[in-house]
Short mmCIF file of C-alpha atoms in Angstrom, two decimals:
data_model
loop_
_atom_site.label_atom_id
_atom_site.label_comp_id
_atom_site.label_asym_id
_atom_site.label_seq_id
_atom_site.Cartn_x
_atom_site.Cartn_y
_atom_site.Cartn_z
CA MET D 21 132.82 -276.80 2.18
CA PRO D 22 132.27 -279.40 4.87
CA HIS D 23 129.03 -280.76 3.45
CA ASP D 24 130.49 -282.78 0.57
CA ASP D 25 128.80 -285.95 1.72
CA HIS D 26 125.46 -284.20 1.47
CA ASP D 27 122.97 -284.25 -1.27
CA HIS D 28 122.93 -280.62 -2.39
CA ASP D 29 120.07 -281.14 -4.70
CA HIS D 30 117.57 -279.25 -2.60
CA GLU D 31 116.29 -275.74 -3.12
CA HIS D 32 116.93 -274.68 0.45
CA VAL D 33 120.08 -272.48 0.42
CA HIS D 34 121.96 -272.78 3.68
CA HIS D 35 124.52 -270.06 4.31
CA GLU D 36 127.52 -270.77 6.48
CA GLY D 37 127.14 -269.29 9.95
CA MET D 38 123.50 -268.39 9.40
CA SER D 39 120.38 -269.65 11.10
CA PRO D 40 117.79 -271.48 8.96
CA SER D 41 115.93 -268.18 8.60
CA GLY D 42 119.06 -266.53 7.25
CA HIS D 43 120.15 -264.52 10.28
CA PRO D 44 123.70 -264.61 11.61
CA TYR D 45 124.21 -266.50 14.85
CA ARG D 46 125.68 -264.49 17.68
CA ALA D 47 129.09 -265.95 18.46
CA ASP D 48 129.40 -267.78 21.76
CA GLN D 49 131.61 -265.94 24.22
CA ASP D 50 134.15 -268.68 24.72
CA GLU D 51 137.17 -266.40 25.07
CA PRO D 52 138.72 -265.96 28.53
CA LEU D 53 137.77 -263.05 30.78
CA THR D 54 139.39 -259.76 29.88
CA TYR D 55 141.65 -257.89 32.28
CA TRP D 56 138.81 -255.54 33.25
CA GLN D 57 136.26 -258.32 33.72
CA THR D 58 138.69 -260.09 36.05
CA MET D 59 139.28 -256.80 37.88
CA GLU D 60 135.53 -256.24 38.33
CA ILE D 61 134.99 -259.72 39.78
CA ALA D 62 138.00 -259.39 42.10
CA VAL D 63 136.92 -255.98 43.43
CA ARG D 64 133.31 -257.10 43.83
CA GLU D 65 134.34 -260.23 45.78
CA LEU D 66 136.68 -258.21 47.99
CA LEU D 67 133.92 -255.73 48.78
CA GLU D 68 131.58 -258.60 49.61
CA GLU D 69 134.19 -260.20 51.89
CA LYS D 70 134.70 -256.89 53.67
CA GLY D 71 130.97 -256.62 54.21
CA ILE D 72 130.63 -253.37 52.23
CA PHE D 73 127.70 -254.97 50.45
CA SER D 74 126.31 -258.45 49.97
CA ALA D 75 125.79 -260.53 46.84
CA ALA D 76 122.06 -260.28 47.52
CA GLU D 77 122.24 -256.49 47.50
CA ILE D 78 124.00 -256.58 44.12
CA ALA D 79 121.33 -258.92 42.74
CA THR D 80 118.65 -256.58 44.06
CA ALA D 81 120.32 -253.57 42.43
CA ILE D 82 120.59 -255.40 39.10
CA GLY D 83 116.95 -256.44 39.39
CA ARG D 84 115.95 -252.84 40.01
CA MET D 85 117.88 -251.71 36.92
CA ASP D 86 116.38 -254.48 34.79
CA ALA D 87 112.88 -253.58 35.99
CA ARG D 88 113.04 -250.10 34.49
CA SER D 89 111.22 -249.92 31.20
CA PRO D 90 109.75 -247.46 28.70
CA ALA D 91 106.51 -247.71 30.72
CA ASP D 92 108.11 -245.29 33.20
CA GLY D 93 108.81 -242.73 30.49
CA ALA D 94 105.31 -243.26 29.07
CA ARG D 95 103.77 -242.35 32.43
CA VAL D 96 105.77 -239.11 32.45
CA VAL D 97 104.68 -238.29 28.88
CA ALA D 98 101.01 -239.06 29.56
CA LYS D 99 101.06 -236.90 32.67
CA ALA D 100 102.58 -234.02 30.66
CA TRP D 101 99.83 -234.42 28.05
CA THR D 102 97.06 -234.14 30.64
CA ASP D 103 98.48 -231.78 33.26
CA PRO D 104 99.75 -228.41 31.93
CA ALA D 105 101.31 -227.45 35.28
CA PHE D 106 103.24 -230.74 35.38
CA LYS D 107 104.36 -230.20 31.79
CA ALA D 108 105.66 -226.73 32.68
CA ARG D 109 107.64 -228.20 35.57
CA LEU D 110 108.91 -231.02 33.34
CA MET D 111 110.20 -228.64 30.70
CA ALA D 112 111.84 -226.40 33.32
CA ASP D 113 113.46 -229.18 35.37
CA GLY D 114 112.98 -232.66 33.98
CA SER D 115 114.72 -234.44 36.87
CA ALA D 116 112.55 -232.86 39.56
CA ALA D 117 109.31 -233.44 37.64
CA ALA D 118 110.16 -237.10 36.87
CA ALA D 119 110.98 -237.61 40.56
CA GLU D 120 107.41 -236.52 41.40
CA LEU D 121 106.29 -239.69 39.61
CA GLY D 122 108.85 -241.84 41.42
CA CYS D 123 111.38 -241.87 38.56
CA ALA D 124 114.64 -240.78 40.18
CA ILE D 125 117.21 -239.62 37.65
CA ASP D 126 120.09 -239.98 40.16
CA ALA D 127 123.09 -237.74 39.65
CA LEU D 128 122.27 -236.99 36.04
CA LYS D 129 119.95 -234.28 34.78
CA LEU D 130 116.99 -234.86 32.55
CA VAL D 131 116.27 -232.50 29.68
CA VAL D 132 112.90 -232.93 27.98
CA VAL D 133 112.63 -231.78 24.37
CA GLU D 134 109.16 -231.25 22.94
CA ASN D 135 107.91 -232.17 19.49
CA THR D 136 105.55 -229.56 18.07
CA ALA D 137 103.76 -228.94 14.79
CA ASP D 138 107.00 -227.61 13.28
CA THR D 139 109.78 -229.30 15.29
CA HIS D 140 110.88 -232.92 15.60
CA ASN D 141 113.54 -233.97 18.12
CA VAL D 142 115.77 -237.04 18.09
CA ILE D 143 118.33 -238.24 20.64
CA VAL D 144 121.72 -239.86 20.25
CA CYS D 145 124.98 -240.28 22.11
CA THR D 146 127.76 -240.15 19.54
CA LEU D 147 130.54 -240.65 22.09
CA CYS D 148 129.20 -243.78 23.78
CA SER D 149 125.69 -244.91 24.71
CA CYS D 150 124.22 -242.36 27.16
CA TYR D 151 120.51 -243.10 27.38
CA PRO D 152 117.74 -242.11 29.81
CA ARG D 153 117.78 -245.57 31.45
CA ASN D 154 115.84 -244.38 34.48
CA LEU D 155 112.87 -243.63 32.24
CA LEU D 156 113.33 -246.04 29.32
CA GLY D 157 115.25 -249.02 30.72
CA LEU D 158 118.13 -250.53 28.77
CA PRO D 159 118.81 -249.04 25.33
CA PRO D 160 118.06 -251.06 22.19
CA ASP D 161 121.12 -252.49 20.44
CA TRP D 162 120.78 -250.15 17.48
CA TYR D 163 121.07 -247.11 19.76
CA LYS D 164 124.60 -248.19 20.70
CA ASN D 165 125.49 -249.15 17.16
CA ARG D 166 128.10 -247.07 15.33
CA ALA D 167 125.88 -246.70 12.28
CA TYR D 168 123.07 -245.01 14.22
CA ARG D 169 125.44 -242.87 16.29
CA SER D 170 127.43 -241.59 13.34
CA ARG D 171 124.63 -241.25 10.82
CA VAL D 172 121.84 -239.62 12.83
CA VAL D 173 123.91 -236.49 13.45
CA LYS D 174 124.77 -236.17 9.77
CA GLU D 175 121.66 -237.38 7.96
CA PRO D 176 118.88 -237.54 10.56
CA ARG D 177 116.12 -237.38 7.95
CA SER D 178 117.46 -240.41 6.08
CA VAL D 179 117.85 -242.34 9.31
CA LEU D 180 114.33 -241.42 10.47
CA ALA D 181 112.96 -242.44 7.09
CA GLU D 182 114.58 -245.85 7.55
CA PHE D 183 112.68 -246.10 10.86
CA GLY D 184 109.52 -245.39 8.85
CA LEU D 185 109.27 -241.74 9.80
CA ALA D 186 109.44 -239.52 6.71
CA LEU D 187 109.37 -235.86 7.74
CA PRO D 188 108.41 -233.00 5.40
CA ASP D 189 110.87 -230.14 4.92
CA SER D 190 108.47 -227.87 6.80
CA ILE D 191 109.37 -229.68 10.03
CA ARG D 192 112.66 -228.65 11.58
CA VAL D 193 114.73 -231.57 12.86
CA ARG D 194 116.68 -231.03 16.05
CA VAL D 195 119.27 -233.68 16.95
CA HIS D 196 120.43 -233.81 20.56
CA ASP D 197 123.84 -235.35 21.19
CA SER D 198 124.09 -236.48 24.85
CA THR D 199 127.75 -235.56 25.15
CA ALA D 200 128.09 -234.99 28.91
CA ASP D 201 125.93 -234.97 32.05
CA MET D 202 122.40 -234.54 30.63
CA ARG D 203 120.03 -237.27 29.60
CA TYR D 204 117.20 -236.58 27.18
CA ILE D 205 113.76 -237.77 26.36
CA VAL D 206 111.48 -236.53 23.64
CA LEU D 207 108.01 -235.37 24.63
CA PRO D 208 106.06 -236.47 21.55
CA ALA D 209 102.98 -234.62 20.37
CA ARG D 210 99.72 -235.97 21.80
CA PRO D 211 97.91 -238.03 19.16
CA ALA D 212 94.74 -236.55 17.70
CA GLY D 213 91.42 -237.91 18.85
CA THR D 214 92.49 -238.59 22.45
CA GLU D 215 90.56 -235.78 24.11
CA GLY D 216 89.32 -236.79 27.53
CA TRP D 217 91.45 -239.95 27.68
CA SER D 218 92.86 -241.02 31.05
CA GLU D 219 96.60 -240.88 31.71
CA GLU D 220 96.71 -244.66 31.78
CA ARG D 221 95.04 -245.00 28.41
CA LEU D 222 97.29 -242.32 26.91
CA ALA D 223 100.44 -243.96 28.32
CA ALA D 224 99.63 -247.10 26.33
CA LEU D 225 100.07 -245.04 23.12
CA VAL D 226 103.59 -243.88 24.05
CA THR D 227 106.28 -246.05 22.47
CA ARG D 228 109.91 -246.25 23.43
CA ASP D 229 110.91 -245.09 19.94
CA SER D 230 108.67 -242.03 20.21
CA MET D 231 110.58 -240.98 23.32
CA ILE D 232 113.94 -241.43 21.56
CA GLY D 233 112.55 -239.54 18.58
CA VAL D 234 112.83 -242.25 15.92
CA GLY D 235 109.09 -242.86 15.92
CA LEU D 236 105.72 -241.42 16.86
CA PRO D 237 103.20 -242.56 19.47
CA HIS D 238 100.52 -245.00 18.35
CA ALA D 239 97.47 -243.35 16.82
CA ALA D 240 94.24 -243.38 18.79
CA ALA D 241 92.53 -246.65 17.99
CA MET L 30 117.96 -212.89 25.91
CA PRO L 31 120.59 -212.02 23.29
CA GLU L 32 122.18 -214.94 21.52
CA ILE L 33 125.73 -215.67 22.55
CA THR L 34 127.81 -217.12 19.75
CA VAL L 35 130.72 -219.37 20.66
CA ARG L 36 133.26 -221.48 18.86
CA VAL L 37 134.43 -224.91 19.97
CA LYS L 38 138.17 -225.07 20.45
CA THR L 39 140.20 -227.33 18.20
CA TRP L 40 142.41 -228.82 20.87
CA PRO L 41 143.52 -232.38 20.22
CA SER L 42 142.43 -234.94 22.79
CA HIS L 43 144.77 -237.86 22.07
CA GLY L 44 142.44 -240.53 23.38
CA LEU L 45 141.84 -238.82 26.72
CA HIS L 46 138.35 -238.88 28.25
CA VAL L 47 137.02 -235.78 26.54
CA ARG L 48 133.30 -235.13 26.12
CA THR L 49 133.69 -232.72 23.19
CA PRO L 50 133.05 -234.68 20.00
CA ARG L 51 135.63 -234.27 17.28
CA TYR L 52 133.00 -233.46 14.63
CA LEU L 53 132.09 -230.24 16.49
CA ARG L 54 135.59 -228.87 17.02
CA GLY L 55 136.13 -225.49 15.41
CA LYS L 56 132.37 -225.12 14.78
CA ARG L 57 130.32 -222.08 15.75
CA GLY L 58 127.03 -222.24 17.57
CA VAL L 59 124.85 -220.35 20.01
CA ILE L 60 124.31 -221.12 23.66
CA GLU L 61 120.91 -222.80 23.93
CA ARG L 62 120.86 -222.95 27.74
CA GLU L 63 123.18 -223.07 30.70
CA LEU L 64 123.15 -226.34 32.64
CA GLY L 65 125.07 -225.54 35.81
CA ARG L 66 128.43 -226.75 37.03
CA PHE L 67 129.66 -230.33 36.95
CA PRO L 68 132.97 -232.02 37.84
CA ASN L 69 135.25 -231.92 34.83
CA PRO L 70 135.05 -235.42 33.27
CA GLU L 71 138.58 -235.05 31.92
CA GLN L 72 139.86 -235.43 35.49
CA LEU L 73 136.93 -237.31 37.02
CA ALA L 74 137.42 -240.23 34.62
CA TYR L 75 140.92 -240.81 36.02
CA GLY L 76 140.00 -240.46 39.69
CA LEU L 77 141.75 -237.09 39.92
CA PRO L 78 140.42 -234.06 41.80
CA ALA L 79 137.88 -232.68 39.32
CA PRO L 80 136.99 -229.01 39.78
CA GLU L 81 133.49 -228.11 38.67
CA ARG L 82 133.18 -226.45 35.30
CA LYS L 83 130.29 -224.67 33.68
CA LEU L 84 128.41 -226.83 31.19
CA VAL L 85 126.24 -225.34 28.45
CA ARG L 86 124.17 -226.66 25.58
CA VAL L 87 125.36 -225.26 22.27
CA ARG L 88 123.10 -225.29 19.22
CA PHE L 89 124.74 -225.63 15.82
CA THR L 90 123.11 -225.52 12.44
CA MET L 91 123.66 -228.54 10.22
CA ALA L 92 125.06 -226.10 7.64
CA GLU L 93 127.75 -225.08 10.14
CA VAL L 94 128.61 -228.64 11.11
CA TRP L 95 128.52 -230.33 7.70
CA GLY L 96 128.82 -227.46 5.20
CA ALA L 97 127.53 -228.26 1.75
CA GLY L 98 127.13 -231.90 2.83
CA ALA L 99 124.28 -231.02 5.20
CA GLU L 100 121.10 -232.92 4.53
CA ASN L 101 119.00 -229.88 5.46
CA PRO L 102 121.03 -226.76 6.38
CA ASP L 103 118.43 -225.37 8.79
CA ASP L 104 118.15 -228.51 10.94
CA THR L 105 120.09 -228.24 14.16
CA LEU L 106 122.35 -230.20 16.43
CA ASP L 107 122.59 -229.51 20.16
CA ALA L 108 125.44 -230.79 22.31
CA GLU L 109 126.67 -230.23 25.85
CA ILE L 110 130.07 -228.55 25.87
CA TYR L 111 132.21 -227.59 28.88
CA GLU L 112 133.13 -223.92 29.09
CA HIS L 113 136.87 -224.52 28.79
CA TRP L 114 136.25 -225.97 25.33
CA LEU L 115 134.52 -222.79 24.15
CA GLU L 116 135.87 -219.45 23.08
CA ALA L 117 134.08 -216.25 22.24
CA ASP L 118 133.38 -216.08 18.54
CA GLU L 119 135.34 -213.28 16.91
CA GLY L 120 133.09 -213.36 13.86
#
């Protein structure tokens, strides 16, 4: 160990490669660009030189993508909770209904799956990391992680319990694997005690995890 | 609507861009809904002409997918499968 000149007579245990709080540091990305990263930069610069698009337009597009957040999905959920006709349209054609609220789903199709008294839905993409980015923004790291992707299709109840959501056997669990062109969000059940609440107030109860299906909305305060 | 039972084909994919997960191959399920027609990703991913294929959502029971290893046999798993990966179930 490289700390031989140190006084080790302290109770603080310092693990190699760990932060003082005991978490691993993320490695710096000091390795050279990969073939595909180089290819992306080259193609992008060529397209800029040819005037197909400008660097500013790319920055704007990235900004637009980064601006999407679970607040968009929460607006859709709150609207469905308060407007039965909207909910019917949302269940029949998720993309068209989300577009009514200004959430374009682009080329992909949105399927909304509803939690009820006897059904709980949860979403995964086992093949890669398909995620309803238009409604929820960028996916959390764990969603792309191999452990979540491989385990939630095999032992969803154990995985949900690890998220703090223990479901009784009386509730049927439905796992949705986003294998192709659909994207999914869960329509969670409306929390009790929220009768008469405005859409805005309801939306504040809707969490990202409740729309992935690994959590529930906040309870009415 | 009567339930239509299908079986996922067991073709190998050899690292090609295939959207049919390996863990569902050979498994039987019922068509949950039809989704319309989409360009076949197996060609689209390589920039080839990609004829549209019918895409459906198939619902499997956990018992069917995982056998005795299922956590709860009556829970379900839905996945989107292209029609050319499905065959009629002969029972």
